Amino acid sequence: MELPRNGECPSKRTLALQIVHNRSARGLQGLIFTRDDRAGEGKLSSRLGLATDAVEAAPGMDLYGYVVEQLSGGSRVDYVIADEAQFLAPEQIDQLARVVDDLELDVFAFGITSDFRTRLFPGSQRLVELADRLETLQVEAMCWCGARATHNARTVGGEMVVEGEQVVVGDVDRPAVEVGYEVLCRRHHRRRMTSASAQAGVLSPDVLPVASG
């Protein structure tokens, strides 16, 4: 089970879709789990305009049981992809590990590790504990100051907030009065200095997808 970790949404989603494309070209069929995709329920999409059908991994859903059900019903499953894996419950991560160990299928889990408060998502923590391999994607997101962005910031009206629910759907495409997300370097995250509050232009549109809208 692999966890590619990344701070930039288009690259993460595009890589997942590339895995699907490459394996489809070899005649392999995958099962894709996703959660809260901006394109709607049961979709895996990229900001580049690519999209494919997926299975919404609802809270409490038995992912291992679902894969077994598909196989028992005659469906072909050669590999499994889990997008937005940070939103999965720890027990669902255990179920994905069981898919690898008991069903001998490759599982590719995509997600980020920490939230806007710099705390690990429970699902990501469990993935780090169980994954056979961790990979950090190389596409680099940048803070408004030009430094490497390492932290998520949740904003309301352009101002950074540090309290609230761990998961709130938002995006940089939303109006400023609504919830949005921006990536910052550690220094500016600590100072709660967003591009708006610093009256600086954002050098990169890349955001860490704490939640996708």
GROMACS .gro file of C-alpha atoms in nm:
model
  213
    1MET     CA    1   0.000   0.000   0.000
    2GLU     CA    2   0.147   0.333  -0.108
    3LEU     CA    3   0.076   0.686   0.014
    4PRO     CA    4   0.198   0.957  -0.223
    5ARG     CA    5   0.196   1.275  -0.018
    6ASN     CA    6   0.160   1.609  -0.184
    7GLY     CA    7   0.084   1.972  -0.128
    8GLU     CA    8  -0.064   2.045  -0.467
    9CYS     CA    9  -0.403   1.931  -0.585
   10PRO     CA   10  -0.369   1.907  -0.967
   11SER     CA   11  -0.060   1.687  -0.943
   12LYS     CA   12  -0.212   1.446  -0.692
   13ARG     CA   13  -0.535   1.398  -0.882
   14THR     CA   14  -0.363   1.389  -1.220
   15LEU     CA   15  -0.124   1.119  -1.101
   16ALA     CA   16  -0.416   0.907  -0.980
   17LEU     CA   17  -0.587   0.948  -1.317
   18GLN     CA   18  -0.261   0.867  -1.494
   19ILE     CA   19  -0.237   0.540  -1.300
   20VAL     CA   20  -0.589   0.457  -1.417
   21HIS     CA   21  -0.503   0.541  -1.779
   22ASN     CA   22  -0.176   0.349  -1.785
   23ARG     CA   23  -0.325   0.036  -1.634
   24SER     CA   24  -0.633   0.053  -1.854
   25ALA     CA   25  -0.403   0.059  -2.156
   26ARG     CA   26  -0.261  -0.272  -2.030
   27GLY     CA   27  -0.608  -0.421  -1.994
   28LEU     CA   28  -0.625  -0.383  -1.616
   29GLN     CA   29  -0.936  -0.266  -1.434
   30GLY     CA   30  -0.924  -0.069  -1.114
   31LEU     CA   31  -1.165   0.023  -0.837
   32ILE     CA   32  -1.148   0.387  -0.732
   33PHE     CA   33  -1.263   0.516  -0.394
   34THR     CA   34  -1.296   0.890  -0.344
   35ARG     CA   35  -1.444   1.135  -0.098
   36ASP     CA   36  -1.592   1.483  -0.143
   37ASP     CA   37  -1.465   1.540  -0.496
   38ARG     CA   38  -1.540   1.886  -0.641
   39ALA     CA   39  -1.707   1.720  -0.944
   40GLY     CA   40  -1.966   1.559  -0.720
   41GLU     CA   41  -2.032   1.226  -0.555
   42GLY     CA   42  -1.879   0.923  -0.723
   43LYS     CA   43  -1.625   1.119  -0.930
   44LEU     CA   44  -1.248   1.155  -0.938
   45SER     CA   45  -1.155   1.476  -1.115
   46SER     CA   46  -0.859   1.701  -1.177
   47ARG     CA   47  -0.839   2.077  -1.220
   48LEU     CA   48  -0.693   2.000  -1.562
   49GLY     CA   49  -1.041   1.885  -1.671
   50LEU     CA   50  -0.984   1.510  -1.647
   51ALA     CA   51  -1.241   1.296  -1.467
   52THR     CA   52  -1.353   0.937  -1.421
   53ASP     CA   53  -1.620   0.749  -1.229
   54ALA     CA   54  -1.544   0.643  -0.873
   55VAL     CA   55  -1.709   0.498  -0.565
   56GLU     CA   56  -1.789   0.742  -0.285
   57ALA     CA   57  -1.621   0.612   0.031
   58ALA     CA   58  -1.890   0.715   0.277
   59PRO     CA   59  -1.823   0.722   0.653
   60GLY     CA   60  -1.868   0.374   0.797
   61MET     CA   61  -1.836   0.201   0.461
   62ASP     CA   62  -1.645  -0.128   0.471
   63LEU     CA   63  -1.395  -0.082   0.189
   64TYR     CA   64  -1.259  -0.436   0.214
   65GLY     CA   65  -1.610  -0.578   0.213
   66TYR     CA   66  -1.698  -0.372  -0.093
   67VAL     CA   67  -1.398  -0.503  -0.288
   68VAL     CA   68  -1.481  -0.860  -0.189
   69GLU     CA   69  -1.843  -0.805  -0.295
   70GLN     CA   70  -1.732  -0.683  -0.636
   71LEU     CA   71  -1.501  -0.978  -0.687
   72SER     CA   72  -1.764  -1.224  -0.568
   73GLY     CA   73  -2.013  -1.074  -0.812
   74GLY     CA   74  -1.783  -1.141  -1.105
   75SER     CA   75  -1.637  -0.793  -1.144
   76ARG     CA   76  -1.270  -0.767  -1.225
   77VAL     CA   77  -1.054  -0.568  -0.985
   78ASP     CA   78  -0.681  -0.557  -1.054
   79TYR     CA   79  -0.589  -0.268  -0.825
   80VAL     CA   80  -0.747  -0.010  -0.594
   81ILE     CA   81  -0.706   0.366  -0.577
   82ALA     CA   82  -0.813   0.569  -0.273
   83ASP     CA   83  -0.820   0.944  -0.329
   84GLU     CA   84  -0.856   1.202  -0.049
   85ALA     CA   85  -0.739   0.927   0.182
   86GLN     CA   86  -0.691   1.174   0.467
   87PHE     CA   87  -1.069   1.184   0.504
   88LEU     CA   88  -1.099   0.809   0.557
   89ALA     CA   89  -1.141   0.671   0.907
   90PRO     CA   90  -0.847   0.477   1.056
   91GLU     CA   91  -1.050   0.156   1.038
   92GLN     CA   92  -1.103   0.213   0.666
   93ILE     CA   93  -0.726   0.242   0.623
   94ASP     CA   94  -0.697  -0.093   0.801
   95GLN     CA   95  -0.946  -0.232   0.549
   96LEU     CA   96  -0.731  -0.111   0.259
   97ALA     CA   97  -0.429  -0.280   0.416
   98ARG     CA   98  -0.632  -0.599   0.431
   99VAL     CA   99  -0.707  -0.563   0.058
  100VAL     CA  100  -0.331  -0.569   0.001
  101ASP     CA  101  -0.254  -0.854   0.238
  102ASP     CA  102  -0.553  -1.084   0.192
  103LEU     CA  103  -0.657  -1.013  -0.168
  104GLU     CA  104  -0.303  -0.940  -0.294
  105LEU     CA  105  -0.411  -0.627  -0.479
  106ASP     CA  106  -0.208  -0.308  -0.511
  107VAL     CA  107  -0.361  -0.009  -0.331
  108PHE     CA  108  -0.257   0.346  -0.417
  109ALA     CA  109  -0.373   0.596  -0.156
  110PHE     CA  110  -0.348   0.969  -0.229
  111GLY     CA  111  -0.380   1.236   0.033
  112ILE     CA  112  -0.222   1.503   0.245
  113THR     CA  113  -0.094   1.452   0.595
  114SER     CA  114  -0.196   1.754   0.802
  115ASP     CA  115  -0.485   1.999   0.830
  116PHE     CA  116  -0.502   2.378   0.857
  117ARG     CA  117  -0.400   2.351   1.223
  118THR     CA  118  -0.086   2.152   1.126
  119ARG     CA  119  -0.232   1.841   1.292
  120LEU     CA  120  -0.235   1.500   1.130
  121PHE     CA  121  -0.561   1.375   0.985
  122PRO     CA  122  -0.650   1.046   1.160
  123GLY     CA  123  -0.667   0.869   0.823
  124SER     CA  124  -0.327   1.001   0.716
  125GLN     CA  125  -0.173   0.905   1.047
  126ARG     CA  126  -0.293   0.548   1.005
  127LEU     CA  127  -0.164   0.542   0.647
  128VAL     CA  128   0.180   0.652   0.759
  129GLU     CA  129   0.175   0.373   1.017
  130LEU     CA  130   0.071   0.102   0.769
  131ALA     CA  131   0.188   0.200   0.420
  132ASP     CA  132   0.448  -0.018   0.254
  133ARG     CA  133   0.591   0.291   0.086
  134LEU     CA  134   0.554   0.668   0.122
  135GLU     CA  135   0.629   0.901  -0.165
  136THR     CA  136   0.623   1.281  -0.169
  137LEU     CA  137   0.515   1.414  -0.506
  138GLN     CA  138   0.770   1.643  -0.661
  139VAL     CA  139   0.546   1.922  -0.793
  140GLU     CA  140   0.619   2.204  -0.552
  141ALA     CA  141   0.360   2.449  -0.423
  142MET     CA  142   0.476   2.798  -0.333
  143CYS     CA  143   0.383   3.042  -0.061
  144TRP     CA  144   0.290   3.394  -0.172
  145CYS     CA  145   0.639   3.503  -0.066
  146GLY     CA  146   0.801   3.260  -0.309
  147ALA     CA  147   0.924   3.012  -0.048
  148ARG     CA  148   0.827   2.645  -0.054
  149ALA     CA  149   0.475   2.602   0.085
  150THR     CA  150   0.449   2.339   0.356
  151HIS     CA  151   0.135   2.425   0.552
  152ASN     CA  152  -0.237   2.454   0.480
  153ALA     CA  153  -0.417   2.772   0.578
  154ARG     CA  154  -0.794   2.805   0.598
  155THR     CA  155  -0.916   3.153   0.518
  156VAL     CA  156  -1.242   3.343   0.558
  157GLY     CA  157  -1.253   3.669   0.370
  158GLY     CA  158  -0.882   3.635   0.307
  159GLU     CA  159  -0.800   3.615   0.678
  160MET     CA  160  -0.646   3.299   0.820
  161VAL     CA  161  -0.844   3.110   1.086
  162VAL     CA  162  -0.705   2.847   1.322
  163GLU     CA  163  -1.020   2.712   1.485
  164GLY     CA  164  -1.314   2.513   1.356
  165GLU     CA  165  -1.403   2.173   1.217
  166GLN     CA  166  -1.116   1.975   1.070
  167VAL     CA  167  -1.298   1.926   0.740
  168VAL     CA  168  -1.482   2.216   0.576
  169VAL     CA  169  -1.530   2.219   0.201
  170GLY     CA  170  -1.374   2.522   0.039
  171ASP     CA  171  -1.164   2.631  -0.258
  172VAL     CA  172  -0.964   2.921  -0.396
  173ASP     CA  173  -1.236   2.965  -0.659
  174ARG     CA  174  -1.497   3.059  -0.397
  175PRO     CA  175  -1.588   3.424  -0.321
  176ALA     CA  176  -1.360   3.583  -0.064
  177VAL     CA  177  -1.630   3.592   0.205
  178GLU     CA  178  -1.654   3.214   0.192
  179VAL     CA  179  -1.414   2.951   0.319
  180GLY     CA  180  -1.103   2.913   0.111
  181TYR     CA  181  -0.760   2.754   0.136
  182GLU     CA  182  -0.410   2.880   0.073
  183VAL     CA  183  -0.069   2.722   0.116
  184LEU     CA  184   0.194   2.903   0.316
  185CYS     CA  185   0.551   2.854   0.426
  186ARG     CA  186   0.591   2.773   0.795
  187ARG     CA  187   0.698   3.128   0.881
  188HIS     CA  188   0.392   3.292   0.734
  189HIS     CA  189   0.161   3.020   0.865
  190ARG     CA  190   0.291   3.088   1.216
  191ARG     CA  191   0.237   3.461   1.163
  192ARG     CA  192  -0.108   3.399   1.008
  193MET     CA  193   0.000   3.611   0.713
  194THR     CA  194  -0.193   3.521   0.399
  195SER     CA  195  -0.144   3.681   0.059
  196ALA     CA  196  -0.446   3.902   0.123
  197SER     CA  197  -0.336   4.016   0.467
  198ALA     CA  198   0.015   4.081   0.337
  199GLN     CA  199  -0.131   4.269   0.039
  200ALA     CA  200   0.079   4.049  -0.185
  201GLY     CA  201  -0.012   3.877  -0.509
  202VAL     CA  202  -0.025   3.501  -0.498
  203LEU     CA  203   0.271   3.365  -0.694
  204SER     CA  204   0.112   3.025  -0.744
  205PRO     CA  205  -0.254   2.912  -0.764
  206ASP     CA  206  -0.166   2.577  -0.608
  207VAL     CA  207  -0.344   2.485  -0.288
  208LEU     CA  208  -0.322   2.202  -0.045
  209PRO     CA  209  -0.657   2.020  -0.072
  210VAL     CA  210  -0.768   2.002   0.290
  211ALA     CA  211  -1.113   1.964   0.136
  212SER     CA  212  -1.207   1.986  -0.227
  213GLY     CA  213  -1.499   2.185  -0.341
   0.00000   0.00000   0.00000
